Short mmCIF file of C-alpha atoms and ligand atoms in Angstrom, two decimals:
data_model
loop_
_atom_site.label_atom_id
_atom_site.label_comp_id
_atom_site.label_asym_id
_atom_site.label_seq_id
_atom_site.Cartn_x
_atom_site.Cartn_y
_atom_site.Cartn_z
CA MET A 1 93.04 129.82 107.39
CA ASN A 2 93.56 127.05 104.84
CA LEU A 3 90.96 124.38 104.11
CA PRO A 4 91.46 120.86 102.79
CA ASN A 5 90.34 120.02 99.26
CA MET A 6 89.89 116.36 98.34
CA LEU A 7 90.18 116.96 94.58
CA GLU A 8 93.50 118.74 95.06
CA ALA A 9 94.60 115.93 97.38
CA LYS A 10 94.06 113.41 94.60
CA LYS A 11 96.42 115.11 92.14
CA ARG A 12 99.78 113.57 91.41
CA ASP A 13 102.39 115.53 89.47
CA LYS A 14 105.18 113.26 88.24
CA ASN A 15 107.42 116.26 87.53
CA ALA A 16 106.98 117.93 90.88
CA VAL A 17 110.15 118.34 92.91
CA ILE A 18 109.63 117.11 96.42
CA ASP A 19 111.82 118.96 98.81
CA ASN A 20 113.32 117.80 102.08
CA TYR A 21 113.67 120.51 104.66
CA LYS A 22 114.75 120.76 108.26
CA TYR A 23 112.33 121.44 111.06
CA LYS A 24 112.31 125.13 111.99
CA GLU A 25 111.61 125.84 115.61
CA VAL A 26 108.83 128.33 116.39
CA LYS A 27 108.46 129.56 119.97
CA ILE A 28 105.10 128.94 121.58
CA ASP A 29 103.08 131.85 122.95
CA ASP A 30 104.38 132.74 126.43
CA SER A 31 100.96 132.16 127.97
CA LEU A 32 101.23 128.42 127.24
CA ILE A 33 104.70 127.69 128.61
CA GLY A 34 104.49 125.22 131.52
CA LYS A 35 100.90 124.21 130.64
CA LYS A 36 99.89 120.55 130.50
CA PHE A 37 98.83 118.74 127.33
CA PHE A 38 97.13 115.45 126.53
CA VAL A 39 97.29 113.62 123.18
CA ARG A 40 94.96 110.83 122.05
CA THR A 41 96.04 109.00 118.89
CA TYR A 42 93.88 106.75 116.70
CA GLY A 43 94.78 104.66 113.65
CA CYS A 44 97.90 103.03 112.25
CA GLN A 45 101.53 102.93 113.38
CA MET A 46 102.40 105.91 111.18
CA ASN A 47 99.84 107.94 113.02
CA GLU A 48 101.15 106.63 116.36
CA HIS A 49 104.53 107.91 115.29
CA ASP A 50 103.03 111.28 114.33
CA GLY A 51 101.51 111.34 117.82
CA GLU A 52 105.04 110.99 119.21
CA ARG A 53 105.96 114.07 117.16
CA VAL A 54 103.01 116.09 118.46
CA LYS A 55 104.22 115.25 121.97
CA GLY A 56 107.84 115.99 121.03
CA VAL A 57 107.12 119.40 119.56
CA LEU A 58 104.99 120.54 122.51
CA SER A 59 107.49 119.18 125.05
CA SER A 60 110.31 120.99 123.24
CA GLN A 61 108.43 124.24 123.91
CA GLY A 62 108.24 123.74 127.65
CA LEU A 63 104.79 122.18 127.87
CA ILE A 64 104.26 119.12 130.05
CA LEU A 65 102.75 115.84 128.84
CA THR A 66 100.01 114.41 131.03
CA GLU A 67 98.23 111.07 130.81
CA ILE A 68 95.29 112.50 132.76
CA MET A 69 92.93 114.29 130.43
CA ASP A 70 91.13 116.15 133.22
CA GLU A 71 94.25 118.05 134.19
CA ALA A 72 95.24 119.07 130.65
CA ASP A 73 95.19 122.67 129.38
CA ILE A 74 95.48 121.51 125.76
CA ILE A 75 93.88 118.35 124.36
CA ILE A 76 94.87 117.13 120.90
CA LEU A 77 93.09 114.37 119.00
CA ASN A 78 95.35 112.80 116.38
CA THR A 79 92.71 111.17 114.21
CA CYS A 80 92.24 108.31 111.71
CA ALA A 81 89.87 108.31 108.75
CA ILE A 82 90.19 104.75 107.48
CA ARG A 83 86.66 103.60 108.39
CA GLU A 84 83.46 105.20 109.62
CA ASN A 85 83.85 103.81 113.14
CA ALA A 86 87.19 105.66 113.45
CA HIS A 87 85.24 108.87 112.72
CA ASP A 88 82.51 108.04 115.18
CA LYS A 89 85.01 107.51 117.99
CA VAL A 90 86.53 110.94 117.42
CA PHE A 91 83.20 112.76 117.22
CA GLY A 92 82.12 110.96 120.39
CA PHE A 93 85.27 112.07 122.16
CA MET A 94 84.78 115.64 121.00
CA GLY A 95 81.40 115.68 122.77
CA LEU A 96 83.17 114.82 126.01
CA ILE A 97 85.62 117.67 125.59
CA LYS A 98 82.78 120.09 124.88
CA LYS A 99 81.39 119.28 128.34
CA MET A 100 84.82 119.88 129.88
CA LYS A 101 85.03 123.24 128.17
CA GLU A 102 81.79 124.38 129.79
CA THR A 103 83.52 124.51 133.17
CA ARG A 104 87.00 125.27 131.86
CA PRO A 105 86.73 127.97 129.18
CA ASN A 106 90.51 128.27 128.76
CA LEU A 107 90.94 124.64 127.76
CA LEU A 108 92.25 124.44 124.18
CA MET A 109 91.26 121.59 121.91
CA GLY A 110 92.88 120.68 118.60
CA ILE A 111 92.38 118.10 115.85
CA CYS A 112 95.10 116.70 113.61
CA GLY A 113 95.80 113.51 111.65
CA CYS A 114 93.90 112.01 108.74
CA MET A 115 90.40 113.29 109.56
CA ALA A 116 91.78 116.82 109.49
CA GLN A 117 92.58 116.26 105.82
CA GLU A 118 88.95 115.48 104.97
CA GLU A 119 86.95 118.31 103.47
CA SER A 120 83.59 117.15 104.83
CA VAL A 121 84.96 116.67 108.35
CA VAL A 122 86.51 120.12 108.47
CA ASN A 123 83.33 121.69 107.08
CA GLU A 124 81.29 119.93 109.71
CA ILE A 125 83.61 121.05 112.50
CA ARG A 126 83.55 124.63 111.24
CA SER A 127 79.78 124.76 111.22
CA LYS A 128 78.77 122.56 114.16
CA TYR A 129 81.78 122.21 116.45
CA LYS A 130 82.87 125.81 116.88
CA TYR A 131 84.45 124.95 120.22
CA VAL A 132 87.30 123.15 118.42
CA ASP A 133 90.16 125.65 118.68
CA PHE A 134 92.60 124.57 116.02
CA ILE A 135 93.06 122.05 113.22
CA PHE A 136 96.26 121.16 111.39
CA GLY A 137 96.83 118.38 108.87
CA THR A 138 99.26 115.59 108.13
CA HIS A 139 101.33 117.77 105.79
CA ASN A 140 101.99 120.57 108.26
CA LEU A 141 102.54 118.86 111.61
CA ASP A 142 105.81 120.78 111.76
CA SER A 143 103.92 124.10 111.82
CA MET A 144 101.71 123.04 114.74
CA ILE A 145 103.08 125.73 117.07
CA SER A 146 102.29 128.54 114.61
CA VAL A 147 98.76 127.18 114.23
CA ILE A 148 98.27 127.19 118.02
CA ASN A 149 99.86 130.64 118.40
CA GLU A 150 97.50 132.08 115.78
CA ARG A 151 94.50 130.65 117.67
CA VAL A 152 95.74 132.26 120.89
CA ARG A 153 96.43 135.61 119.18
CA SER A 154 93.13 135.84 117.30
CA GLY A 155 90.84 134.14 119.80
CA LYS A 156 89.17 132.41 116.85
CA GLN A 157 89.05 128.84 115.55
CA ASN A 158 92.10 128.35 113.34
CA VAL A 159 92.14 125.80 110.53
CA GLU A 160 95.42 125.29 108.71
CA VAL A 161 95.29 122.22 106.45
CA TYR A 162 96.99 121.75 103.09
CA SER A 163 96.06 119.37 100.30
CA VAL A 164 99.38 119.62 98.58
CA LEU A 165 101.85 117.14 97.15
CA GLY A 166 103.74 117.36 100.42
CA ASN A 167 107.43 117.60 101.21
CA VAL A 168 109.47 115.72 103.75
CA CYS A 169 110.33 117.51 106.97
CA GLU A 170 113.34 116.06 108.80
CA GLY A 171 114.18 116.56 112.45
CA ILE A 172 110.77 117.19 113.99
CA PRO A 173 111.21 116.69 117.78
CA GLU A 174 109.87 113.33 118.97
CA SER A 175 108.88 111.97 122.38
CA ARG A 176 108.94 108.24 121.80
CA ASP A 177 106.48 106.09 123.74
CA SER A 178 108.94 103.18 124.12
CA LYS A 179 112.59 103.16 125.16
CA TYR A 180 113.28 99.83 123.44
CA SER A 181 111.30 99.68 120.19
CA ALA A 182 111.10 102.67 117.85
CA TRP A 183 109.08 103.61 114.77
CA VAL A 184 111.07 104.96 111.83
CA ASP A 185 109.23 106.40 108.82
CA ILE A 186 110.82 105.42 105.52
CA ILE A 187 108.16 106.36 103.00
CA LEU A 188 105.27 108.77 103.45
CA GLY A 189 101.98 108.89 101.54
CA CYS A 190 100.69 106.36 99.04
CA ASP A 191 100.15 106.33 95.28
CA LYS A 192 98.34 103.01 94.99
CA PHE A 193 94.81 104.45 95.14
CA CYS A 194 93.09 101.17 96.03
CA THR A 195 89.52 102.13 95.21
CA TYR A 196 88.19 101.81 98.78
CA CYS A 197 91.00 103.64 100.54
CA ILE A 198 91.25 107.22 101.74
CA VAL A 199 94.94 107.17 102.67
CA PRO A 200 96.32 108.53 99.34
CA TYR A 201 94.07 111.57 99.91
CA THR A 202 94.86 112.12 103.58
CA ARG A 203 98.59 111.37 103.44
CA GLY A 204 99.40 112.60 99.95
CA THR A 205 101.94 111.55 97.37
CA GLN A 206 104.32 108.68 97.97
CA ARG A 207 107.64 110.16 99.03
CA SER A 208 110.66 108.34 100.38
CA ARG A 209 113.00 109.73 102.98
CA ARG A 210 116.66 109.77 101.94
CA TYR A 211 118.39 106.59 103.00
CA GLU A 212 121.20 108.55 104.66
CA ASP A 213 118.66 110.20 106.97
CA ILE A 214 117.05 106.86 107.81
CA ILE A 215 120.36 105.17 108.58
CA GLU A 216 121.51 108.12 110.70
CA GLU A 217 118.27 107.89 112.65
CA VAL A 218 118.67 104.14 113.25
CA LYS A 219 122.30 104.61 114.37
CA GLY A 220 121.15 107.31 116.79
CA LEU A 221 118.43 105.04 118.17
CA LYS A 222 120.91 102.23 118.65
CA GLU A 223 123.18 104.55 120.59
CA LEU A 224 120.25 105.48 122.80
CA GLY A 225 119.82 101.79 123.62
CA TYR A 226 116.94 100.90 121.31
CA LYS A 227 116.79 97.19 120.52
CA GLU A 228 114.31 97.32 117.67
CA VAL A 229 113.24 99.59 114.85
CA THR A 230 110.11 99.19 112.74
CA LEU A 231 110.44 100.78 109.32
CA LEU A 232 107.10 102.35 108.45
CA GLY A 233 105.19 103.15 105.31
CA GLN A 234 101.77 102.52 103.78
CA ASN A 235 103.71 100.43 101.31
CA VAL A 236 107.31 100.00 102.42
CA ASN A 237 108.07 97.82 99.40
CA ALA A 238 107.78 100.91 97.18
CA TYR A 239 110.61 102.54 99.13
CA GLY A 240 113.03 104.49 96.95
CA LYS A 241 111.07 104.27 93.71
CA ASP A 242 110.32 107.98 93.73
CA LEU A 243 113.86 108.97 94.65
CA TYR A 244 116.48 106.57 93.29
CA LYS A 245 117.16 104.53 90.18
CA ASP A 246 118.71 101.56 91.91
CA TYR A 247 118.16 101.73 95.61
CA ASP A 248 115.08 100.02 96.98
CA LEU A 249 113.83 98.34 100.15
CA SER A 250 116.27 95.45 99.72
CA ASN A 251 119.20 97.91 99.74
CA LEU A 252 117.76 99.81 102.67
CA LEU A 253 117.19 96.65 104.70
CA ARG A 254 120.82 95.62 104.12
CA ASP A 255 122.12 99.04 105.11
CA VAL A 256 119.93 99.21 108.21
CA SER A 257 120.99 95.65 109.05
CA ASN A 258 124.64 96.77 108.89
CA THR A 259 124.04 99.34 111.64
CA GLY A 260 123.95 96.30 113.96
CA ILE A 261 120.67 97.20 115.64
CA GLU A 262 119.30 93.98 117.10
CA ARG A 263 115.90 93.80 115.47
CA ILE A 264 114.49 95.30 112.28
CA ARG A 265 110.85 95.08 111.26
CA PHE A 266 108.96 96.69 108.41
CA VAL A 267 105.22 97.34 107.73
CA THR A 268 103.18 97.35 105.49
CA SER A 269 104.08 95.38 102.38
CA HIS A 270 101.99 95.59 99.23
CA PRO A 271 102.25 92.34 97.21
CA TRP A 272 102.71 94.32 93.98
CA ASP A 273 106.15 95.70 94.89
CA PHE A 274 107.60 92.62 96.61
CA THR A 275 110.76 91.46 94.79
CA ASP A 276 112.79 88.25 95.08
CA GLU A 277 115.75 90.33 96.20
CA MET A 278 113.76 91.64 99.16
CA ILE A 279 112.87 88.08 100.18
CA LYS A 280 116.55 87.17 99.88
CA VAL A 281 117.68 90.03 102.12
CA ILE A 282 115.06 89.22 104.76
CA SER A 283 116.17 85.60 104.78
CA GLU A 284 119.90 86.43 104.88
CA CYS A 285 120.10 89.20 107.48
CA ASP A 286 119.81 87.79 110.98
CA ASN A 287 118.59 91.04 112.45
CA VAL A 288 115.79 91.48 109.89
CA MET A 289 112.89 89.74 111.60
CA PRO A 290 111.06 86.88 109.87
CA TYR A 291 107.66 88.52 109.82
CA VAL A 292 105.71 89.87 106.85
CA HIS A 293 102.37 91.65 106.94
CA LEU A 294 101.00 91.07 103.46
CA PRO A 295 97.43 92.30 103.00
CA ILE A 296 95.39 90.26 100.51
CA GLN A 297 92.05 92.12 100.98
CA SER A 298 90.00 89.54 99.04
CA GLY A 299 90.36 86.09 97.51
CA SER A 300 88.14 86.86 94.54
CA ASP A 301 89.86 88.07 91.36
CA ARG A 302 86.73 89.98 90.38
CA ILE A 303 86.72 91.90 93.68
CA LEU A 304 90.50 92.38 93.65
CA LYS A 305 90.11 94.05 90.27
CA LEU A 306 87.32 96.28 91.53
CA MET A 307 89.55 97.16 94.50
CA GLY A 308 92.37 98.16 92.14
CA ARG A 309 94.84 95.89 93.98
CA ARG A 310 96.91 94.99 90.84
CA TYR A 311 97.35 91.27 91.57
CA THR A 312 95.28 88.13 91.19
CA LYS A 313 94.65 85.53 93.85
CA ASP A 314 97.13 83.17 92.17
CA GLU A 315 99.85 85.83 92.03
CA TYR A 316 99.32 86.51 95.71
CA ILE A 317 99.54 82.82 96.60
CA GLU A 318 102.70 82.42 94.51
CA LEU A 319 104.37 85.26 96.39
CA TYR A 320 103.04 83.95 99.70
CA ASN A 321 104.53 80.50 99.06
CA LYS A 322 107.88 82.00 98.08
CA ILE A 323 107.99 83.98 101.33
CA ARG A 324 107.00 80.91 103.36
CA SER A 325 109.55 78.62 101.73
CA ARG A 326 112.53 80.99 101.55
CA ILE A 327 112.40 82.78 104.91
CA LYS A 328 113.07 80.37 107.75
CA GLY A 329 110.50 80.45 110.55
CA VAL A 330 108.57 83.30 108.93
CA SER A 331 105.11 84.27 110.05
CA VAL A 332 102.71 86.02 107.70
CA THR A 333 99.65 88.06 108.60
CA THR A 334 97.15 89.78 106.34
CA ASP A 335 94.26 92.26 106.06
CA ILE A 336 90.90 91.26 104.61
CA ILE A 337 87.84 93.34 103.73
CA VAL A 338 84.41 91.70 103.50
CA GLY A 339 81.28 93.23 101.99
CA PHE A 340 83.01 95.23 99.27
CA PRO A 341 80.28 96.60 96.94
CA GLY A 342 78.88 93.77 94.83
CA GLU A 343 80.66 90.99 96.77
CA THR A 344 78.60 87.82 96.20
CA GLU A 345 78.50 84.63 98.25
CA GLU A 346 80.84 83.10 95.64
CA ASP A 347 83.32 85.96 96.01
CA PHE A 348 83.22 85.59 99.76
CA GLN A 349 83.74 81.83 99.42
CA CYS A 350 86.90 82.58 97.36
CA THR A 351 88.19 84.62 100.30
CA LEU A 352 87.52 81.75 102.70
CA ASP A 353 89.26 79.37 100.26
CA VAL A 354 92.42 81.51 100.25
CA VAL A 355 92.43 81.70 104.04
CA ASN A 356 92.07 77.92 104.18
CA GLU A 357 94.93 77.55 101.75
CA CYS A 358 97.34 80.11 103.25
CA LYS A 359 96.58 79.44 106.93
CA PHE A 360 97.76 82.90 107.99
CA ASP A 361 99.37 83.44 111.37
CA GLY A 362 96.83 86.19 111.85
CA ALA A 363 94.51 88.52 109.98
CA PHE A 364 92.93 91.91 110.57
CA THR A 365 89.42 91.73 109.17
CA PHE A 366 87.08 94.59 108.32
CA VAL A 367 83.66 95.28 106.87
CA PHE A 368 83.91 97.64 103.89
CA SER A 369 83.26 101.24 104.88
CA PRO A 370 82.58 103.78 102.11
CA ARG A 371 85.02 106.71 102.28
CA GLU A 372 84.53 110.24 101.02
CA ASN A 373 85.51 110.74 97.36
CA THR A 374 86.91 107.23 96.83
CA PRO A 375 85.73 105.36 93.69
CA ALA A 376 84.39 102.38 95.68
CA ALA A 377 82.05 104.66 97.62
CA LYS A 378 80.23 105.36 94.33
CA LEU A 379 79.67 101.68 93.45
CA VAL A 380 76.25 100.11 93.91
CA ASP A 381 76.31 98.30 97.23
CA ASP A 382 73.23 96.16 97.69
CA THR A 383 74.46 93.65 100.27
CA GLN A 384 72.63 94.05 103.57
CA VAL A 385 74.62 95.05 106.63
CA GLU A 386 73.49 91.89 108.43
CA VAL A 387 74.91 89.76 105.63
CA LYS A 388 78.23 91.63 105.76
CA ASN A 389 78.45 91.24 109.52
CA GLU A 390 77.66 87.54 109.20
CA ARG A 391 80.49 87.17 106.65
CA LEU A 392 82.86 88.95 109.01
CA HIS A 393 81.84 86.58 111.78
CA ILE A 394 82.35 83.47 109.61
CA LEU A 395 85.70 84.78 108.39
CA ASN A 396 86.90 85.54 111.90
CA GLU A 397 86.13 82.00 113.05
CA VAL A 398 88.30 80.58 110.26
CA VAL A 399 91.06 83.13 110.75
CA ASN A 400 91.18 82.52 114.50
CA LYS A 401 91.33 78.77 114.01
CA TYR A 402 94.53 79.14 111.97
CA SER A 403 96.04 81.72 114.37
CA LEU A 404 95.56 79.22 117.16
CA GLU A 405 97.04 76.39 115.08
CA ALA A 406 100.08 78.51 114.20
CA ASN A 407 100.52 79.47 117.84
CA GLN A 408 100.19 75.87 119.01
CA LYS A 409 103.18 74.95 116.87
CA CYS A 410 105.31 77.14 119.14
CA VAL A 411 104.44 75.22 122.31
CA GLY A 412 107.51 73.44 123.68
CA GLU A 413 109.87 75.61 121.63
CA VAL A 414 112.24 78.24 122.98
CA HIS A 415 111.86 81.69 121.42
CA LYS A 416 113.88 84.87 121.79
CA CYS A 417 111.55 87.62 123.01
CA LEU A 418 112.10 91.35 123.21
CA VAL A 419 110.37 92.34 126.44
CA LEU A 420 108.59 95.69 126.14
CA GLY A 421 106.89 95.98 129.52
CA LYS A 422 104.55 94.41 132.04
CA SER A 423 101.74 92.24 130.70
CA GLU A 424 98.53 94.24 130.34
CA LYS A 425 96.32 91.45 131.66
CA ASP A 426 98.53 90.28 134.50
CA GLU A 427 100.85 92.73 136.27
CA THR A 428 102.96 89.88 137.66
CA LYS A 429 104.02 88.88 134.14
CA TYR A 430 106.00 90.52 131.39
CA MET A 431 105.04 91.07 127.77
CA GLY A 432 107.26 90.67 124.74
CA TYR A 433 107.42 89.61 121.11
CA THR A 434 109.11 86.66 119.45
CA GLU A 435 111.19 87.24 116.36
CA HIS A 436 108.17 86.23 114.28
CA MET A 437 106.01 88.80 116.04
CA LYS A 438 103.98 86.67 118.38
CA LEU A 439 102.89 88.28 121.61
CA VAL A 440 104.09 86.34 124.67
CA ASN A 441 103.11 86.76 128.32
CA ILE A 442 106.22 85.79 130.24
CA VAL A 443 106.83 84.55 133.77
CA SER A 444 110.19 85.73 135.08
CA GLU A 445 111.71 86.26 138.50
CA ASP A 446 113.98 89.09 137.39
CA ASP A 447 112.99 92.35 135.76
CA ILE A 448 113.55 91.66 132.07
CA ILE A 449 112.03 94.81 130.57
CA GLY A 450 114.07 96.06 127.61
CA LYS A 451 115.97 92.79 127.24
CA ILE A 452 115.95 90.05 124.65
CA VAL A 453 115.52 86.79 126.60
CA ASP A 454 114.95 83.10 125.88
CA VAL A 455 111.42 82.02 126.68
CA ARG A 456 110.02 78.49 126.73
CA ILE A 457 106.50 78.56 125.26
CA GLU A 458 104.05 76.58 127.39
CA GLU A 459 100.59 77.52 126.20
CA ALA A 460 99.00 78.89 123.03
CA LYS A 461 95.88 81.03 122.62
CA SER A 462 94.51 82.57 119.40
CA PHE A 463 96.13 85.95 119.97
CA SER A 464 98.98 85.27 122.38
CA LEU A 465 101.35 82.74 123.92
CA ASN A 466 102.30 82.05 127.53
CA GLY A 467 105.81 81.10 128.52
CA THR A 468 108.57 81.16 131.12
CA ARG A 469 111.96 82.79 130.87
CA ILE A 470 114.76 80.22 130.91
N1 SAH B 501 98.77 100.48 103.37
C1 SAH B 501 98.26 99.30 103.89
C2 SAH B 501 96.92 99.41 104.56
C3 SAH B 501 96.54 100.61 105.30
S1 SAH B 501 94.93 100.62 105.89
C4 SAH B 501 98.11 98.30 102.77
O1 SAH B 501 97.84 98.65 101.66
O2 SAH B 501 98.19 97.15 103.04
C5 SAH B 501 94.81 99.11 106.78
C6 SAH B 501 93.72 98.21 106.30
O3 SAH B 501 92.45 98.83 106.45
C7 SAH B 501 93.77 97.88 104.82
O4 SAH B 501 94.69 96.89 104.52
C8 SAH B 501 92.35 97.44 104.56
O5 SAH B 501 92.18 96.08 104.80
C9 SAH B 501 91.55 98.25 105.56
N2 SAH B 501 90.78 99.31 104.91
C10 SAH B 501 91.23 100.36 104.22
N3 SAH B 501 90.22 101.10 103.74
C11 SAH B 501 89.08 100.48 104.13
C12 SAH B 501 87.69 100.75 103.95
N4 SAH B 501 87.28 101.79 103.23
N5 SAH B 501 86.80 99.91 104.51
C13 SAH B 501 87.21 98.84 105.23
N6 SAH B 501 88.49 98.54 105.44
C14 SAH B 501 89.43 99.34 104.90
FE1 SF4 B 502 95.34 102.35 100.96
FE2 SF4 B 502 96.00 100.72 99.02
FE3 SF4 B 502 97.67 102.67 99.72
FE4 SF4 B 502 97.28 100.62 101.33
S1 SF4 B 502 98.20 100.56 99.30
S2 SF4 B 502 97.30 102.77 101.90
S3 SF4 B 502 95.12 100.12 101.03
S4 SF4 B 502 95.66 102.92 98.80
FE1 F3S B 503 94.09 105.92 109.65
FE2 F3S B 503 95.47 107.74 108.39
FE3 F3S B 503 96.67 105.61 109.28
S1 F3S B 503 93.46 107.05 107.84
S2 F3S B 503 95.10 104.06 109.17
S3 F3S B 503 95.69 107.15 110.51
S4 F3S B 503 97.15 106.71 107.43
#
C-alpha cells in the first residue's frame, strides 16, 4: 500500500536525476488470463493515450478488451481531475459499478489516472468506497499488473500510488484506438504551476522523453501505416529544456518531419515557451500541420498575473499575430477560464475584447473550478455561480460567432482531409480533419477511411464543415 501525498507531489528537485527505464513485463495471475476487461477514459489526450497503455498492458497478458461493460470481468476507470465535474462523473460511474458488483461479486474494479493521484479522493475511496479493488497512479501505470495481482492474492483493496518526481518508462505495451492517427508523448508532467491547475500535482515534474526514442516511435508508426502523429505534452513548447542544452521543440519538429510521416501535430503550447524558431519550423515543414492550440485563459492582465501565466495580454497578442502572419493558412484555438476568483466585470470585458480582437478558430471555455491544494483555491471568490455561468454563456456566443466565421471562409475551397472513420452523426458520411484541424463530414462514394483525400467544402457550421470528396 502506498498513498498519494499532495505536498510531496508539489516538490521539485532541480538536481534530481530522472531515469529512463524499459518496461518490465510482469505475468498476470493465472485466474485472470482470458478474462474480459473494459476501460473508460476521461480527460485530455495524454490520458487517452494512457488509456491505450492500460488496454495494451492487459491485452499483452492474455486478457480480452470488450466495449460492453456488462460482460467485463475487470472495469478500469482512467480518471481526470481538472475540474469538479470530471470528479462527479467518475463518482457517478462508480455507483453504477457498485450495483453491478452486487450480482457479480467477482467483478474487479480499478481506478487510475489523475484522480488517483489526489490525496482527498483516495482517502474518500478508502473510507466510503471499499468495493473499489485497486488504485494505481499516473507514475506507476507500468506496474499495473503487480497492483492487480496483489489485490487478487490478498483479497483486499490495494492502493499503490506514488507522489514522486517520476521517471520515464519506455516501451509500455499500447493498444492504439486508431490505425491512422497516433498519440506520441514527448514531454510528461508540468512545472508551470498555474495557480488554478492540478496537473503539476497529478502528473509530476516536467520530463522530456529522449528524442531518439520519439523518432524511433514515429518511424515505427509510419511503417505500420499511420498517416498522422500528434506530439503530446501539457506544454510541448518546453520540450527538451530539462534534458538538453540545445535541442528543443523546433529541433524535434524538424527531425520528426524528416521521418516523412504525412502529418505532424502537437498539443498543447504554452505562450511562454513559444520561440520564433518554432514558428519558422512549423511554417517551413510541409508535414507539420498549420494548427496551434494556444491557451490564453484570460484577457485581463490582473487575472493573468493571479493565474501565474507569465505573460500579459499584449505579449499574447504579439505572439498570436506572429503565428497568424508567418504560418500560411494557420488556425489557432484557445482555452479560456471565466469566474477566476476576484474576476470583475471589467476583467471579463477584457477577455471578450481579446476574443473580439483575435477571432479564434475555436475556444474551449470553462468556469473556474477550485482544485485541492492549488493556490487559487485559497483565494477569496465572491462572484456568484449564476454570474459566472452568465459570463460563460456570453463568452460562448462570441466564441461561436468567430468559429462560424472562420469556418465560412473555407466554403468553396478544396481541403486535404485525413479520413478517420464514419461520421458520428450520419453513418452514410465519412469524418476527417483538414490540415488546419477542422472537422469535416464528407460525402464519398468510395470507402476513404485512412486516406488523405481532396474535399470541396460546401457548408459551414460552428463546429464542423460539410463537403464532398472530389
Ligand atoms: N497544459 C494545458 C492545459 C491543460 S488543462 C495548458 O496549459 O494550456 C486544459 C484547460 O483546462 C486549461 O487550459 C484551462 O483552461 C482549463 N483548466 C485547468 N484547470 C482549471 C480549473 N481549475 N478550473 C477551470 N478550468 C481549468
Ligand atoms: Fe496546468 Fe498551467 Fe501546466 Fe497547463 S501549463 S498543465 S494550465 S499548470
Ligand atoms: Fe485531466 Fe489529468 Fe489530463 S487532470 S486534463 S487527465 S492531465
